[in-house]
């Protein structure tokens, strides 16, 4: 792994990162020349209209795929220069993921789904099970250990996904539209849970969202438009956010 | 109607699936065509042998001492009521020489016009010999000597001090029977043949053809009464009867192989279409949501199946014909045909392939198409699994039990001898089908055991793979069923063949114990046509120092309780351990009983006559009839097991027998090689055939290993075809699990772990299908050998060939892993982000 000189309170530093895809001969640039830093224990929200490149940015920040150009350091590791195996190990041990569509394995029980990253990492079954239980207790689902995902509501499934993301005690939690499939009450529960993760455990949470209410709970907001960061600052109140976004979009 | 674009795009956008489906159909059609064609070709060869052996010649008049005689002795023979024709022949063993090459063969002198009515041959070039000084050669003899019509050859016979120069007028092709007999290779005029036999103007047999409705026994009795004392009537052409048990056994074996290949092919095609439809359940549901009727969806699937089935069928016919040629060649080697009758492509084999492909394809798509449309479209669309259609395990269990009950019924039918051949084959196939249906009940417990075994090494991959196999139970069950069916069929055919070859080898080891053999002519299928050794030979070889024993073995045709058999006589007294493979009887009593004139019966003959040790049989040889006690029952393969063995001294006291055909010579250990060298000199001197035990054993070993190697190749080929099922199943798993694989990769599953997870699944699938397949295959092999008993009573001992089974298991599991490689690589290379967004 490649280490860089990085400030200890910064978990991610991105320098002029860009992403380019070529799809059927057409070049697509989800984001271009983005530079940013994310602190430990910070909750960061990324907003922007559909197709603005926010999910792709999240995937690059999480090391799911490398940037096409530029450098990105996650906990001192230059992701751009890591092999697929090293990026996988980094994700497995340091990064938790939460998706809009939960992405639980339907053939595994709640407990097994949560223990999955530990099992993949070779943690003994018993240890993995007890850590999964602790993680599920934290999201309030310790009574549904042997249920299958299909036997849970959407909100419960997302809490299982959060438990799975947290079970490895990650330094970084990345959530892509975590409340997109939930009603407002359950969406709020999940948002507060993520904020607690950042503030109480000093774990960094990066949330991609369309929901202003989610963004309003973040410590910082980044707005992406056409692949560029057009806003990077405090989210403020809902009204201020709406105004700021409108202004950016109009521009 | 659903637009053609939908149908076409389905094929175009899923090239791997399309290819796999076509290949499955092609492989199945190829298997059916090749086995049917090879079976037909072999049956034609057997039929040809049978037809030739069963020539219209009902009986022969020969001299009691087999010496030549004048046909003028019985001028009224042709006028006897019931006699249609009397054909004089003179047969003599000769040596033909041309261009520095020589060949030993049987020369038959006869009236060609008459001879053609009883023997079937085709002229390849020139014309048949009709004038003195002319000969016609069988094609292989002409090839060996390098002669053409018009060439001159020299022919000599034992005792003739000079060689006769004769002109080749034509080259003819014998039927398969004669090539097996490997004897009657030169045809000439009666006058020339009798000259070669040093009996000008004489014959050594008058072959008698009867009118259709003539009563053979009555005619024989009348002829016998009219003959002078030195001539006798003997039943002719009983070689057909003698080869019948062997033919029946081969027939059963071929039919078992044909039926099992058919069952396996059906399972392979069904598996393929089940997967093909199942992986598109969401898509089909969507079609219904947007307005397609159930009939339209099903119609579209039938249309696609017909198209793929058609292409697969056409592609399968050609390799099927090529495969049949290889299989036929194997049969040729196994059965020792040196010169097969060319067999044209059998229309029924091609027609069966042409019908099998489309029909089985349409039947195979019928169930999944129906099941896919039975699911509510919204349910199918929302579900993350395509595992929405469930085979009813209850239905499978009932079908399995019914199959086994049917098998039991068929075995009962076989036991009582009602349509025994067909019933036993159907029973074996029913055991296989029943096993395949009932296997699903064993999958879960077995899967758990295998999972526990493998998880010690790869805990993560084992756990995830195990779960996936359980979750997709129908797919697992179907793939396992295909592997099971193919393995059971292959092991059944393989183990049965090795049991047979093993039995023949062990029989050879027990019965041929002489260090050296001297023969006057090459051994034939039934030994009834052998040439006698020169009488002075015995005293010549007795004087060779180091010889411990000389056994004089003589063969002759006999009628035992009215059934044709081959009588073999030899000097049993000289052996410490009798050279026989005893099945029934008291070994210790045998020397005494044989000395007193009792006989040993081949198991086939004994069962045919329903006799056991202690019973008596009526034996007729060359007109002499005696009641002979049965000392024991032996396993015999000579003359299809229709064999009777007696002590030489006792037999010669009762029956007129020719002098010895074979000398079996045993030497002192210290002088063995010197005796061998001396015997070679004697053989050269007298123009005899010399064989050492080591040569013979080597010959049999080579034959057996040749059969085994070729057989193993065929079994591996069958496994390769079965591996399609694993490719199908695993490809399907990868496609369907893409989303979850993507998620697993995101949360930290390494590419190597994804790869291993699929390898693990394949290994488990292989073990689930192949292990019980081998076990049931061994059972089916046992049942097949039992069926052989019902058909031929050869007394074949069943042996589970551990080496074959272990090799099959290892190859099967390796192939299972190999088959999973492509899907596993595909799984490992999935891009996580693309995968989690796949529907």
Coordinates of N, CA and C in Angstrom, one line a residue, chain B residues 395-530:
Chain B
X395 N -44.1 -34.9 -5.9 CA -44.3 -35.5 -7.2 C -43.0 -36.3 -7.6
X396 N -41.8 -35.7 -7.3 CA -40.6 -36.4 -7.6 C -40.5 -37.7 -6.8
X397 N -40.8 -37.6 -5.6 CA -40.7 -38.9 -4.7 C -41.7 -39.9 -5.2
X398 N -42.9 -39.5 -5.6 CA -43.9 -40.5 -6.1 C -43.4 -41.1 -7.4
X399 N -42.8 -40.2 -8.3 CA -42.3 -40.7 -9.6 C -41.1 -41.7 -9.3
X400 N -40.3 -41.4 -8.3 CA -39.2 -42.2 -8.0 C -39.6 -43.6 -7.6
X401 N -40.6 -43.6 -6.6 CA -41.1 -44.8 -6.1 C -41.8 -45.6 -7.2
X402 N -42.6 -44.9 -8.0 CA -43.2 -45.6 -9.2 C -42.2 -46.3 -10.1
X403 N -41.1 -45.5 -10.4 CA -40.1 -46.1 -11.2 C -39.5 -47.4 -10.6
X404 N -39.2 -47.3 -9.3 CA -38.6 -48.5 -8.7 C -39.6 -49.6 -8.6
X405 N -40.9 -49.3 -8.4 CA -41.9 -50.4 -8.5 C -42.0 -51.0 -9.9
X406 N -41.9 -50.1 -10.9 CA -41.9 -50.6 -12.3 C -40.7 -51.5 -12.5
X407 N -39.5 -51.1 -11.9 CA -38.3 -51.9 -12.1 C -38.5 -53.2 -11.4
X408 N -39.1 -53.2 -10.2 CA -39.3 -54.5 -9.5 C -40.2 -55.4 -10.4
X409 N -41.3 -54.8 -11.0 CA -42.2 -55.6 -11.8 C -41.4 -56.2 -13.0
X410 N -40.6 -55.4 -13.6 CA -39.8 -55.9 -14.8 C -38.9 -57.0 -14.4
X411 N -38.3 -56.8 -13.2 CA -37.4 -57.9 -12.7 C -38.1 -59.2 -12.5
X412 N -39.3 -59.0 -11.9 CA -40.1 -60.2 -11.7 C -40.5 -60.9 -13.0
X413 N -40.8 -60.0 -14.0 CA -41.1 -60.6 -15.3 C -39.9 -61.3 -15.9
X414 N -38.7 -60.7 -15.7 CA -37.5 -61.3 -16.2 C -37.3 -62.7 -15.5
X415 N -37.6 -62.7 -14.2 CA -37.4 -63.9 -13.4 C -38.2 -65.1 -14.0
X416 N -39.4 -64.7 -14.4 CA -40.3 -65.7 -14.9 C -40.1 -66.0 -16.4
X417 N -39.1 -65.3 -16.9 CA -38.8 -65.5 -18.3 C -39.7 -64.9 -19.4
X418 N -40.6 -64.0 -18.9 CA -41.5 -63.3 -19.9 C -40.8 -62.1 -20.5
X419 N -40.6 -62.1 -21.7 CA -39.9 -61.0 -22.4 C -38.7 -60.6 -21.6
X420 N -37.9 -61.6 -21.3 CA -36.8 -61.4 -20.3 C -35.8 -60.3 -20.8
X421 N -35.5 -60.4 -22.1 CA -34.5 -59.4 -22.6 C -34.9 -58.0 -22.4
X422 N -36.1 -57.7 -22.9 CA -36.6 -56.3 -22.9 C -36.9 -55.9 -21.5
X423 N -37.5 -56.8 -20.7 CA -37.9 -56.4 -19.3 C -36.7 -56.1 -18.5
X424 N -35.6 -56.9 -18.6 CA -34.5 -56.6 -17.8 C -33.8 -55.3 -18.1
X425 N -33.8 -54.9 -19.4 CA -33.2 -53.6 -19.8 C -34.1 -52.5 -19.3
X426 N -35.4 -52.6 -19.4 CA -36.3 -51.6 -18.9 C -36.2 -51.4 -17.4
X427 N -36.0 -52.6 -16.8 CA -35.8 -52.5 -15.3 C -34.6 -51.7 -14.9
X428 N -33.5 -51.9 -15.6 CA -32.2 -51.2 -15.3 C -32.4 -49.7 -15.5
X429 N -33.1 -49.4 -16.6 CA -33.3 -47.9 -16.9 C -34.2 -47.4 -15.8
X430 N -35.2 -48.2 -15.4 CA -36.2 -47.7 -14.4 C -35.5 -47.4 -13.1
X431 N -34.5 -48.3 -12.7 CA -33.7 -48.1 -11.5 C -33.0 -46.8 -11.6
X432 N -32.5 -46.5 -12.7 CA -31.7 -45.2 -12.9 C -32.6 -44.0 -12.8
X433 N -33.8 -44.1 -13.5 CA -34.7 -42.9 -13.4 C -35.2 -42.8 -12.0
X434 N -35.6 -43.9 -11.4 CA -36.1 -43.9 -10.0 C -35.1 -43.2 -9.0
X435 N -33.9 -43.7 -9.2 CA -32.8 -43.1 -8.4 C -32.6 -41.6 -8.6
X436 N -32.8 -41.2 -9.8 CA -32.6 -39.7 -10.1 C -33.7 -38.9 -9.4
X437 N -34.9 -39.5 -9.4 CA -36.1 -38.7 -8.8 C -35.9 -38.7 -7.2
X438 N -35.5 -39.9 -6.7 CA -35.5 -40.0 -5.2 C -34.2 -39.3 -4.7
X439 N -33.3 -39.0 -5.5 CA -32.0 -38.4 -5.1 C -32.3 -37.1 -4.4
X440 N -33.3 -36.3 -4.8 CA -33.5 -35.0 -4.3 C -33.8 -35.1 -2.8
X441 N -34.3 -36.2 -2.3 CA -34.5 -36.4 -0.9 C -33.2 -36.5 -0.1
X442 N -32.1 -36.9 -0.8 CA -30.9 -37.1 -0.1 C -29.9 -35.9 -0.2
X443 N -30.3 -34.9 -1.0 CA -29.4 -33.8 -1.3 C -29.1 -33.0 0.0
X444 N -30.1 -32.7 0.7 CA -29.8 -31.8 1.9 C -28.9 -32.5 2.9
X445 N -29.2 -33.7 3.3 CA -28.3 -34.3 4.3 C -26.9 -34.5 3.8
X446 N -26.8 -34.9 2.5 CA -25.5 -35.1 1.9 C -24.7 -33.8 1.8
X447 N -25.5 -32.7 1.4 CA -24.9 -31.4 1.3 C -24.3 -31.0 2.6
X448 N -25.0 -31.2 3.7 CA -24.6 -30.8 5.0 C -23.3 -31.6 5.3
X449 N -23.2 -32.9 5.0 CA -22.0 -33.6 5.3 C -20.8 -33.1 4.5
X450 N -21.0 -32.9 3.2 CA -19.9 -32.4 2.4 C -19.5 -31.0 2.8
X451 N -20.5 -30.2 3.2 CA -20.1 -28.8 3.7 C -19.2 -28.9 4.9
X452 N -19.6 -29.8 5.8 CA -18.8 -29.9 7.0 C -17.3 -30.4 6.7
X453 N -17.3 -31.2 5.6 CA -15.9 -31.7 5.2 C -15.1 -30.6 4.7
X454 N -15.7 -29.7 3.8 CA -14.9 -28.8 3.1 C -14.7 -27.5 3.9
X455 N -15.6 -27.2 4.8 CA -15.5 -25.9 5.5 C -14.2 -25.8 6.3
X456 N -13.6 -26.9 6.7 CA -12.3 -26.8 7.4 C -11.3 -26.1 6.6
X457 N -11.3 -26.3 5.3 CA -10.3 -25.7 4.4 C -10.7 -24.3 3.9
X458 N -12.0 -24.1 3.5 CA -12.4 -22.8 3.0 C -13.7 -22.4 3.7
X459 N -13.6 -22.0 4.9 CA -14.9 -21.7 5.7 C -15.8 -20.7 5.1
X460 N -15.3 -19.6 4.6 CA -16.2 -18.6 4.0 C -16.9 -19.1 2.8
X461 N -16.0 -19.6 1.8 CA -16.5 -20.0 0.5 C -17.5 -21.1 0.7
X462 N -17.2 -22.0 1.7 CA -18.1 -23.2 1.9 C -19.4 -22.8 2.4
X463 N -19.4 -21.8 3.4 CA -20.6 -21.4 4.0 C -21.5 -20.7 2.9
X464 N -20.9 -19.8 2.2 CA -21.7 -19.0 1.2 C -22.2 -19.9 0.1
X465 N -21.3 -20.8 -0.4 CA -21.7 -21.7 -1.5 C -22.7 -22.7 -1.1
X466 N -22.6 -23.2 0.1 CA -23.6 -24.1 0.7 C -24.9 -23.5 0.7
X467 N -25.0 -22.3 1.2 CA -26.3 -21.6 1.3 C -26.9 -21.4 -0.1
X468 N -26.1 -21.1 -1.0 CA -26.6 -20.8 -2.3 C -27.2 -22.1 -3.0
X469 N -26.5 -23.2 -2.7 CA -27.0 -24.5 -3.3 C -28.3 -24.8 -2.6
X470 N -28.5 -24.6 -1.3 CA -29.7 -24.9 -0.7 C -30.8 -24.0 -1.1
X471 N -30.5 -22.7 -1.3 CA -31.5 -21.7 -1.6 C -32.0 -22.0 -3.0
X472 N -31.1 -22.4 -3.9 CA -31.6 -22.7 -5.3 C -31.7 -24.2 -5.4
X473 N -32.6 -24.8 -4.6 CA -32.6 -26.2 -4.5 C -33.0 -26.9 -5.8
X474 N -34.0 -26.3 -6.5 CA -34.5 -27.0 -7.7 C -33.3 -27.1 -8.7
X475 N -32.6 -26.0 -8.8 CA -31.5 -26.0 -9.8 C -30.4 -27.0 -9.3
X476 N -30.1 -27.0 -8.1 CA -29.2 -28.0 -7.5 C -29.6 -29.4 -7.8
X477 N -30.9 -29.6 -7.5 CA -31.4 -31.0 -7.7 C -31.3 -31.4 -9.1
X478 N -31.7 -30.5 -10.1 CA -31.7 -30.9 -11.5 C -30.2 -31.2 -12.0
X479 N -29.3 -30.3 -11.6 CA -27.9 -30.5 -12.0 C -27.4 -31.8 -11.4
X480 N -27.7 -32.0 -10.2 CA -27.3 -33.3 -9.5 C -27.9 -34.5 -10.2
X481 N -29.2 -34.3 -10.6 CA -29.8 -35.5 -11.3 C -29.1 -35.8 -12.6
X482 N -28.7 -34.7 -13.4 CA -28.0 -35.0 -14.7 C -26.7 -35.7 -14.4
X483 N -25.9 -35.2 -13.4 CA -24.6 -35.8 -13.1 C -24.9 -37.3 -12.7
X484 N -25.9 -37.5 -11.9 CA -26.2 -38.8 -11.4 C -26.5 -39.8 -12.5
X485 N -27.4 -39.3 -13.4 CA -27.9 -40.2 -14.5 C -26.7 -40.6 -15.4
X486 N -25.9 -39.6 -15.8 CA -24.7 -39.9 -16.6 C -23.7 -40.8 -15.9
X487 N -23.5 -40.5 -14.6 CA -22.5 -41.3 -13.9 C -23.0 -42.7 -13.8
X488 N -24.3 -42.8 -13.4 CA -24.8 -44.2 -13.2 C -24.8 -45.0 -14.5
X489 N -25.1 -44.3 -15.6 CA -25.1 -45.0 -16.9 C -23.7 -45.4 -17.3
X490 N -22.7 -44.5 -17.1 CA -21.4 -44.7 -17.5 C -20.8 -45.8 -16.6
X491 N -21.0 -45.7 -15.3 CA -20.4 -46.8 -14.4 C -21.0 -48.1 -14.7
X492 N -22.3 -48.1 -15.0 CA -23.0 -49.4 -15.3 C -22.3 -50.1 -16.5
X493 N -22.2 -49.3 -17.6 CA -21.6 -49.9 -18.8 C -20.1 -50.2 -18.6
X494 N -19.4 -49.3 -17.9 CA -18.0 -49.5 -17.7 C -17.7 -50.7 -16.8
X495 N -18.4 -50.7 -15.7 CA -18.1 -51.8 -14.7 C -18.6 -53.2 -15.3
X496 N -19.7 -53.2 -16.1 CA -20.1 -54.4 -16.7 C -19.0 -54.9 -17.6
X497 N -18.5 -54.0 -18.4 CA -17.5 -54.4 -19.4 C -16.2 -55.0 -18.7
X498 N -15.8 -54.2 -17.6 CA -14.6 -54.7 -16.9 C -14.9 -56.0 -16.2
X499 N -16.1 -56.2 -15.7 CA -16.5 -57.5 -15.1 C -16.3 -58.6 -16.1
X500 N -16.8 -58.3 -17.3 CA -16.8 -59.4 -18.4 C -15.3 -59.7 -18.8
X501 N -14.6 -58.6 -19.0 CA -13.2 -58.8 -19.4 C -12.4 -59.5 -18.3
X502 N -12.7 -59.1 -17.1 CA -12.0 -59.7 -15.9 C -12.3 -61.1 -15.8
X503 N -13.6 -61.5 -16.0 CA -14.0 -62.9 -16.0 C -13.3 -63.7 -17.0
X504 N -13.2 -63.1 -18.2 CA -12.6 -63.8 -19.3 C -11.1 -64.0 -19.0
X505 N -10.5 -63.0 -18.5 CA -9.1 -63.1 -18.1 C -8.9 -64.2 -17.0
X506 N -9.7 -64.2 -16.0 CA -9.6 -65.1 -15.0 C -9.8 -66.5 -15.5
X507 N -10.8 -66.7 -16.4 CA -11.1 -68.0 -17.0 C -9.9 -68.4 -17.8
X508 N -9.3 -67.5 -18.6 CA -8.1 -67.9 -19.3 C -7.0 -68.4 -18.4
X509 N -6.8 -67.6 -17.3 CA -5.7 -68.0 -16.4 C -5.9 -69.4 -15.8
X510 N -7.2 -69.7 -15.5 CA -7.5 -71.0 -14.9 C -7.4 -72.2 -15.9
X511 N -7.9 -71.9 -17.2 CA -8.0 -73.0 -18.1 C -6.8 -73.2 -19.0
X512 N -6.1 -72.1 -19.3 CA -4.9 -72.3 -20.1 C -3.7 -72.3 -19.2
X513 N -3.2 -73.5 -18.9 CA -2.1 -73.6 -17.9 C -0.8 -74.2 -18.6
X514 N -1.0 -74.7 -19.8 CA 0.2 -75.3 -20.5 C 1.2 -74.2 -20.7
X515 N 2.5 -74.5 -20.7 CA 3.5 -73.5 -21.0 C 3.5 -73.2 -22.5
X516 N 3.3 -74.2 -23.3 CA 3.3 -74.0 -24.8 C 2.1 -74.7 -25.4
X517 N 1.7 -74.1 -26.5 CA 0.6 -74.7 -27.3 C 1.1 -74.9 -28.7
X518 N 0.8 -76.1 -29.3 CA 1.1 -76.3 -30.7 C -0.3 -76.6 -31.4
X519 N -0.6 -75.8 -32.5 CA -1.8 -75.9 -33.2 C -1.6 -76.1 -34.6
X520 N -2.5 -76.9 -35.3 CA -2.3 -77.1 -36.7 C -2.9 -76.0 -37.5
X521 N -3.9 -75.4 -37.0 CA -4.6 -74.2 -37.7 C -4.9 -73.2 -36.6
X522 N -5.1 -72.0 -37.1 CA -5.4 -70.9 -36.2 C -6.7 -71.2 -35.5
X523 N -6.8 -70.8 -34.1 CA -8.0 -71.1 -33.4 C -9.2 -70.3 -33.9
X524 N -10.3 -70.9 -34.0 CA -11.5 -70.1 -34.5 C -12.5 -69.9 -33.3
X525 N -13.6 -69.3 -33.6 CA -14.5 -68.9 -32.6 C -15.0 -70.2 -31.8
X526 N -15.3 -71.3 -32.5 CA -15.8 -72.4 -31.9 C -14.9 -73.7 -31.9
X527 N -13.8 -73.6 -32.6 CA -12.8 -74.6 -32.6 C -13.3 -75.9 -33.4
X528 N -14.5 -75.8 -33.9 CA -15.1 -77.0 -34.5 C -14.5 -77.3 -35.9
X529 N -13.8 -76.3 -36.4 CA -13.3 -76.5 -37.8 C -11.8 -76.7 -37.8
X530 N -11.2 -77.0 -36.6 CA -9.8 -77.1 -36.5 C -9.2 -78.3 -37.3

